[in-house]
Structure formats: structure tokens, C-alpha cells
XYZ file of N, CA and C in Angstrom:
504
model
N 0.982 -1.292 -0.117
C 0.170 0.062 0.240
C 0.929 1.464 0.215
N 1.908 1.103 0.917
C 3.231 2.560 1.088
C 3.360 3.022 -0.786
N 3.646 1.568 -1.159
C 4.422 1.799 -1.828
C 3.926 2.464 -3.521
N 2.499 1.937 -3.376
C 1.319 2.522 -4.356
C 1.321 4.176 -4.087
N 1.291 4.455 -3.114
C 1.051 6.054 -2.268
C 2.249 6.619 -2.746
N 3.715 6.251 -2.798
C 4.847 6.818 -3.213
C 4.670 7.090 -3.936
N 4.396 5.825 -5.195
C 4.444 6.040 -6.799
C 3.360 7.049 -6.958
N 2.386 7.271 -6.866
C 1.260 8.007 -6.901
C 1.754 9.340 -6.641
N 2.617 10.233 -5.190
C 2.814 10.886 -5.133
C 3.960 11.540 -5.995
N 4.815 10.245 -6.421
C 5.873 10.653 -7.633
C 5.243 10.958 -9.370
N 4.246 10.596 -9.269
C 3.509 10.783 -10.997
C 3.146 12.423 -10.632
N 2.318 12.753 -9.631
C 1.729 14.064 -9.443
C 3.194 14.773 -9.601
N 4.147 14.651 -8.557
C 5.315 15.833 -8.762
C 5.948 15.539 -10.276
N 5.665 14.541 -10.804
C 6.550 14.468 -12.003
C 5.747 15.094 -13.219
N 4.450 14.909 -12.891
C 3.130 15.644 -14.065
C 3.523 17.118 -13.810
N 4.081 17.892 -12.517
C 3.986 19.088 -11.921
C 5.225 19.620 -12.408
N 6.482 18.676 -12.482
C 7.474 19.251 -13.173
C 7.579 19.223 -14.860
N 6.872 18.327 -15.328
C 6.788 18.058 -17.025
C 6.295 19.875 -17.222
N 5.332 20.022 -16.536
C 4.733 21.195 -17.208
C 5.424 22.113 -16.693
N 5.933 22.528 -15.554
C 6.814 23.942 -15.462
C 8.133 23.313 -16.402
N 8.329 22.914 -16.431
C 9.723 21.985 -17.715
C 9.160 23.044 -19.184
N 7.923 22.675 -19.459
C 7.280 22.761 -20.926
C 7.669 24.748 -20.913
N 7.021 24.816 -19.901
C 6.627 26.383 -19.689
C 7.501 27.259 -19.612
N 9.127 26.635 -19.366
C 10.661 26.921 -19.126
C 10.733 26.955 -20.612
N 10.912 25.771 -21.005
C 11.481 25.689 -22.726
C 10.984 26.461 -24.006
N 9.618 26.723 -23.767
C 8.686 27.660 -24.582
C 8.278 28.907 -24.173
N 9.358 28.870 -22.950
C 9.095 30.553 -22.364
C 7.944 30.925 -22.225
N 6.818 30.268 -21.644
C 5.332 30.561 -22.223
C 4.439 29.751 -20.543
N 4.311 30.685 -19.475
C 3.536 29.679 -18.839
C 1.991 29.519 -19.258
N 1.349 30.524 -20.697
C 0.140 29.853 -20.988
C 0.695 28.479 -21.579
N 1.580 28.620 -22.155
C 1.909 27.024 -23.322
C 1.795 26.196 -21.903
N 2.851 26.152 -21.140
C 2.764 25.278 -20.061
C 1.600 24.906 -19.269
N 0.357 26.069 -19.188
C -0.669 25.529 -18.824
C -1.732 25.009 -19.795
N -1.677 25.363 -21.064
C -2.634 24.489 -22.408
C -1.993 23.167 -22.245
N -0.711 22.749 -21.758
C -0.270 21.540 -22.239
C -1.010 20.775 -21.345
N -1.648 21.371 -20.313
C -1.629 20.140 -18.612
C -3.063 19.452 -19.683
N -4.142 19.976 -19.933
C -5.079 19.178 -20.232
C -5.081 18.094 -21.372
N -4.118 18.530 -22.607
C -4.133 17.036 -23.296
C -2.878 16.330 -23.012
N -2.433 16.614 -21.833
C -1.492 15.481 -21.002
C -2.357 14.887 -19.532
N -3.313 15.281 -19.176
C -3.925 15.363 -18.095
C -5.527 14.043 -18.694
N -5.508 14.458 -19.814
C -7.076 13.857 -20.165
C -6.615 12.361 -20.124
N -6.020 11.738 -20.713
C -5.576 10.170 -21.228
C -5.162 9.724 -19.810
N -4.996 10.353 -18.844
C -4.714 9.615 -17.271
C -6.177 9.792 -16.569
N -6.497 10.961 -16.250
C -7.961 11.423 -16.482
C -9.158 9.902 -16.790
N -8.950 9.748 -18.536
C -9.993 8.485 -18.646
C -9.638 7.207 -18.546
N -8.239 7.405 -18.600
C -7.952 5.582 -17.994
C -8.348 5.362 -16.872
N -7.813 6.533 -15.766
C -8.535 6.334 -14.498
C -9.937 5.563 -14.024
N -10.764 6.540 -14.989
C -12.008 6.508 -15.126
C -12.350 5.170 -15.697
N -11.957 5.053 -16.680
C -12.160 3.285 -16.406
C -11.400 2.189 -15.639
N -10.841 2.529 -14.787
C -10.054 1.596 -13.871
C -11.482 1.637 -12.471
N -11.798 2.475 -12.554
C -12.883 3.203 -11.369
C -14.057 2.120 -11.943
N -14.710 2.403 -13.154
C -15.910 1.764 -13.948
C -15.519 0.233 -13.882
N -14.157 -0.417 -14.162
C -13.894 -1.951 -13.884
C -13.882 -2.224 -12.740
N -13.913 -1.320 -11.869
C -13.555 -1.637 -10.372
C -12.064 -2.228 -10.058
N -11.050 -1.648 -10.681
C -9.903 -1.787 -10.162
C -9.377 -0.834 -8.964
N -8.598 -0.854 -8.549
C -8.086 0.266 -7.560
C -6.332 0.522 -8.033
N -5.924 1.309 -7.321
C -4.691 1.780 -7.734
C -4.034 0.759 -7.048
N -2.784 -0.150 -8.167
C -2.369 -0.745 -7.506
C -0.734 -0.502 -8.273
N 0.066 -1.176 -7.569
C 1.876 -1.000 -8.206
C 1.528 -1.413 -9.635
N 1.023 -1.719 -10.409
C 0.947 -2.100 -11.888
C 0.440 -0.976 -12.519
N -0.796 -0.454 -11.721
C -1.346 0.637 -12.655
C -0.865 2.424 -12.443
N 0.132 2.391 -11.104
C 0.973 3.307 -11.390
C 2.032 3.215 -12.222
N 2.655 2.231 -12.264
C 3.831 2.164 -12.913
C 3.133 2.508 -14.347
N 2.361 1.457 -14.863
C 1.793 2.367 -16.115
C 1.416 3.556 -16.547
N 0.378 4.424 -15.848
C 0.662 5.699 -15.603
C 1.689 6.563 -16.192
N 2.864 5.820 -15.092
C 4.230 7.264 -15.332
C 4.548 6.909 -16.719
N 4.364 5.677 -17.117
C 5.343 5.245 -18.632
C 4.069 5.831 -19.316
N 2.799 5.778 -19.669
C 1.831 6.132 -20.623
C 1.981 8.224 -20.512
N 2.081 8.422 -18.970
C 2.129 10.267 -19.158
C 3.215 10.143 -19.874
N 4.710 9.852 -19.865
C 5.784 9.936 -20.606
C 5.532 10.083 -21.968
N 4.720 9.343 -22.797
C 4.609 9.113 -24.300
C 3.046 10.239 -24.956
N 2.603 10.584 -23.686
C 1.586 11.481 -23.741
C 2.410 12.944 -24.129
N 2.963 13.305 -22.981
C 3.599 14.612 -23.261
C 4.565 14.700 -24.584
N 5.304 13.269 -25.004
C 6.214 13.440 -25.811
C 5.276 13.644 -27.334
N 4.375 13.157 -27.398
C 3.397 13.635 -28.815
C 2.809 15.221 -28.295
N 2.671 15.647 -27.440
C 2.282 17.124 -27.294
C 3.103 17.710 -27.524
N 4.501 18.023 -27.207
C 5.541 18.416 -27.552
C 6.003 18.597 -29.192
N 5.963 17.121 -29.916
C 5.891 17.597 -30.878
C 5.095 18.262 -31.792
N 3.865 18.247 -31.481
C 2.542 19.424 -32.092
C 3.080 20.586 -31.571
N 3.326 20.565 -30.404
C 3.497 22.209 -29.981
C 4.461 22.983 -30.525
N 5.850 22.204 -30.623
C 7.280 22.719 -31.706
C 6.896 22.934 -32.912
N 6.020 22.532 -33.515
C 5.710 22.303 -34.820
C 4.679 23.652 -35.017
N 4.050 24.150 -34.258
C 2.904 24.829 -34.441
C 3.811 26.323 -33.746
N 4.510 26.238 -33.088
C 5.285 27.375 -32.580
C 6.248 27.570 -33.851
N 6.797 26.752 -34.377
C 8.020 27.115 -35.384
C 7.225 27.279 -36.867
N 5.804 27.071 -36.603
C 4.905 28.017 -37.708
C 4.664 29.347 -37.410
N 3.963 29.202 -36.174
C 3.841 30.436 -36.029
C 5.103 31.630 -35.673
N 6.137 31.086 -35.544
C 7.517 32.206 -35.540
C 7.815 32.637 -37.029
N 7.239 31.193 -38.127
C 7.357 31.789 -39.559
C 6.939 33.241 -39.839
N 5.887 33.399 -39.360
C 4.902 34.613 -39.637
C 3.225 33.527 -40.423
N 3.304 32.241 -39.920
C 1.772 31.800 -40.329
C 0.994 32.176 -39.418
N -0.441 31.892 -39.893
C -1.373 32.528 -38.924
C -1.934 31.384 -38.207
N -2.737 31.577 -37.423
C -2.949 30.191 -36.210
C -3.381 29.118 -36.963
N -4.351 29.536 -37.888
C -5.140 28.531 -38.593
C -4.207 27.587 -39.559
N -3.378 28.434 -40.166
C -2.412 27.488 -41.088
C -1.208 27.011 -40.337
N -0.825 27.381 -39.047
C 0.084 26.707 -38.475
C -0.583 25.626 -37.405
N -1.682 25.713 -37.217
C -2.153 24.342 -37.087
C -2.234 23.251 -37.788
N -2.921 23.863 -39.043
C -2.901 22.791 -40.318
C -1.739 22.209 -40.637
N -0.585 23.281 -40.647
C 0.927 22.784 -40.643
C 1.331 21.677 -39.665
N 0.552 21.841 -38.734
C 1.081 21.164 -37.588
C 0.467 19.669 -37.454
N -0.645 20.129 -38.163
C -1.234 18.377 -38.376
C -0.575 17.373 -39.481
N -0.055 18.421 -40.632
C 0.022 17.498 -41.516
C 1.690 17.170 -41.420
N 2.203 18.083 -40.768
C 3.610 17.907 -40.239
C 3.898 16.649 -39.066
N 3.232 16.443 -37.919
C 3.761 15.538 -37.323
C 2.259 14.522 -37.203
N 1.149 14.650 -37.288
C -0.176 14.312 -37.415
C 0.249 12.828 -37.896
N 0.638 12.566 -38.788
C 1.241 11.634 -39.148
C 1.992 10.297 -38.531
N 3.002 11.065 -37.977
C 3.761 10.317 -37.018
C 3.210 10.373 -35.939
N 2.629 11.196 -35.370
C 1.610 10.315 -34.275
C 0.703 9.548 -34.155
N -0.135 9.490 -34.842
C -1.266 8.376 -35.419
C 0.067 7.112 -35.642
N 1.119 7.098 -36.425
C 1.627 6.162 -36.620
C 2.215 5.301 -35.624
N 2.782 6.512 -34.649
C 3.546 5.896 -33.185
C 2.407 5.187 -32.221
N 0.892 5.511 -32.218
C 0.105 5.103 -31.659
C -0.302 3.692 -31.774
N -0.639 3.532 -33.503
C -0.691 2.119 -33.814
C 0.083 1.221 -33.718
N 1.590 1.710 -33.905
C 2.627 0.675 -33.651
C 2.691 0.395 -31.757
N 2.466 1.164 -30.972
C 2.348 1.156 -29.982
C 1.240 0.180 -29.104
N -0.104 0.524 -29.715
C -1.088 -0.429 -29.404
C -1.074 -1.662 -30.281
N -0.593 -1.374 -31.437
C 0.107 -3.240 -31.801
C 0.881 -3.894 -30.987
N 1.793 -3.316 -30.126
C 2.736 -4.002 -29.372
C 2.347 -4.425 -28.261
N 1.299 -3.325 -27.439
C 0.646 -3.710 -26.230
C -0.291 -4.530 -26.522
N -1.126 -4.654 -27.483
C -2.271 -6.060 -27.928
C -1.580 -7.135 -27.916
N -0.237 -7.569 -28.164
C 0.390 -8.747 -27.929
C -0.051 -9.282 -26.340
N -0.101 -8.202 -25.813
C 0.084 -8.881 -23.808
C -1.264 -9.078 -23.375
N -2.686 -8.952 -24.215
C -3.603 -8.497 -23.829
C -4.520 -10.376 -23.766
N -3.577 -11.150 -24.349
C -4.014 -12.410 -23.962
C -3.371 -13.606 -23.167
N -2.976 -12.626 -22.089
C -1.634 -13.094 -21.289
C -2.940 -13.426 -19.771
N -2.065 -14.596 -19.617
C -3.377 -15.419 -18.631
C -2.893 -14.725 -16.786
N -1.485 -13.522 -17.271
C -1.624 -13.055 -15.915
C -2.158 -11.959 -15.838
N -2.496 -11.546 -14.478
C -3.142 -10.537 -14.045
C -2.596 -8.828 -14.661
N -1.332 -8.893 -13.977
C -0.342 -7.450 -14.036
C -0.253 -7.200 -15.385
N 0.221 -8.077 -15.951
C 0.569 -7.709 -17.871
C -0.718 -7.305 -18.307
N -1.736 -7.939 -18.137
C -2.939 -7.603 -18.881
C -3.531 -5.865 -18.334
N -3.619 -6.009 -17.122
C -4.045 -4.943 -16.825
C -2.818 -3.701 -17.245
N -1.758 -4.119 -17.208
C -0.642 -2.798 -17.887
C -0.895 -2.448 -19.078
N -1.006 -3.439 -20.454
C -1.648 -3.504 -21.397
C -2.874 -3.072 -21.573
N -3.817 -3.140 -20.800
C -5.177 -2.262 -21.077
C -5.037 -0.968 -20.696
N -4.672 -0.779 -19.820
C -4.110 0.679 -19.651
C -3.482 1.475 -20.379
N -2.401 0.772 -21.132
C -1.710 1.521 -21.898
C -2.060 1.762 -23.145
N -2.940 0.665 -23.840
C -3.831 1.245 -25.253
C -4.703 2.232 -24.686
N -5.426 2.047 -23.763
C -6.599 2.879 -23.293
C -6.064 4.585 -23.358
N -5.022 4.845 -22.473
C -4.185 6.195 -22.717
C -3.126 6.242 -24.045
N -2.717 5.658 -24.363
C -1.991 5.818 -26.356
C -3.560 6.210 -27.098
N -4.586 6.009 -26.504
C -5.806 6.275 -27.584
C -6.315 7.402 -27.356
N -6.354 7.780 -25.787
C -7.062 8.875 -25.350
C -5.871 9.685 -25.623
N -4.741 9.976 -25.331
C -3.392 10.914 -25.950
C -3.370 11.757 -27.041
N -3.918 10.394 -27.913
C -3.781 10.937 -29.743
C -4.847 11.588 -29.327
N -5.900 11.182 -29.006
C -7.450 11.719 -29.255
C -7.390 13.632 -28.675
N -6.862 13.512 -27.676
C -6.461 15.317 -27.103
C -5.389 15.719 -27.823
N -4.162 15.024 -28.385
C -3.396 15.698 -29.076
C -3.462 16.422 -30.298
N -4.904 15.907 -30.908
C -5.515 15.723 -32.266
C -6.391 16.689 -32.459
N -7.136 16.764 -31.284
C -8.347 17.598 -30.827
C -8.703 18.708 -29.680
N -7.860 18.357 -28.413
C -8.050 19.293 -27.525
C -6.675 20.139 -28.331
N -5.932 19.672 -27.952
C -4.783 20.915 -28.046
C -4.530 21.553 -29.216
N -5.308 21.478 -30.484
C -5.298 22.420 -31.362
C -6.352 23.439 -31.130
N -7.295 22.627 -30.280
C -8.120 23.889 -29.940
C -7.589 24.971 -28.858
N -6.957 24.439 -27.840
C -6.549 24.766 -26.860
C -5.726 26.102 -27.476
N -4.944 25.335 -28.384
C -3.671 26.695 -28.993
C -4.586 27.715 -29.814
N -5.328 27.463 -30.433
C -5.882 28.589 -31.370
C -6.700 29.528 -30.030
N -7.145 29.272 -29.339
C -7.814 29.849 -28.036
C -6.858 30.665 -27.797
N -6.036 30.094 -26.657
C -5.179 30.591 -25.989
C -3.738 31.139 -25.791
N -3.622 30.370 -27.154
C -2.165 31.069 -27.957
C -2.123 31.153 -29.228
N -2.587 32.130 -29.478
C -2.600 32.454 -30.848
C -1.508 32.631 -31.421
N -1.195 33.005 -32.875
C 0.147 32.762 -33.713
C 0.719 34.170 -33.295
N -0.046 34.934 -33.010
C 0.718 36.325 -33.012
C 1.620 36.186 -31.596
N 1.206 35.507 -30.608
C 2.101 35.506 -29.411
C 3.456 35.092 -29.499
N 3.483 34.425 -30.720
C 5.235 33.737 -31.472
C 5.531 34.120 -31.878
N 4.942 35.740 -32.702
C 5.656 36.193 -34.114
C 6.401 37.343 -33.697
N 7.519 37.722 -34.076
C 8.390 38.487 -33.981
C 7.934 40.025 -34.110
N 8.148 41.377 -33.366
C 7.553 42.539 -34.022
C 8.693 43.222 -34.118
């Protein structure tokens, strides 16, 4: 029980650190705040699934959350980096979002498909822990892709328009 509590606290601390680092790297508190939603949504979605299926927080689920948070953040970083590059080159918000979809969308989708395919091989396991880990991974990867391709562009368009990144 204590190990699970400690790991859950570590996951929370890692989440805070990731968002602070993103804010520093992109030199924008706004970007750091915008990145919270597409990265917390997959964890909340998967945690809801755990609750619905009557599963509690265990060592395996906390470890799965940690791994999945890292992968979700990676996809967000790719999309945001391309978006900011497009904005800095003078693109409007709409054009920057479109170019970001074209530039990294295929890679995000392909990576997610490959990860899901790999994790799916474990779904036939007779062992409970690998099965939980794989199911949580698949759920988190799918919801992270959705968040990065739906929520993130909408949040960027609303709270981080291209004008914020263009040199004056």
C-alpha cells in the first residue's frame, strides 16, 4: 500500500515538473498551462476506466500511468513545437495548426498504432498484472492521441494565437 501511495505522489510530482519544464522551454506560462489538459486527459480517462471496472490503484497501474504520461507528453511536445515554429515563421493560427497536423499528425498516429499493436500482444496474457498494464496503456495511448489531435489544437487556437510567437 505504501509503495502505491509513494508512486502516486511521484506521478503527481512528475506531472508538475513536466508542465513547469514545458513552460520554461517554450518561454511561456501560457503554453505550460495549455499543455496540462491534453496530458492529464488520458490519465483521467484511463483512471475512469479503472474505476468503472472496479480496479483500484495498484503498483502495476501506477507504473502504467508513469510510462503513459511520458508518451503522452512526447506527442504534445511534437505538436506544440511544430505549431510554434509555424507561428514564428509568420503563419496565421489556422495555417500553423493545419501545417502542424500535416507535419506531425501522421507520425503521432503511426506511433500510436505501433504502440497499441505491441501492447495488444499482451492482452492474451494469463497473468493479471501484464493484462492490466497493457489495457491501461492502450486506453491511455488512444485517449492521448485524441487529446493531441482534438483538444490541443483547439486550446492553442484559443489561448495561444500565432501573434504571441511572431517577432514584432
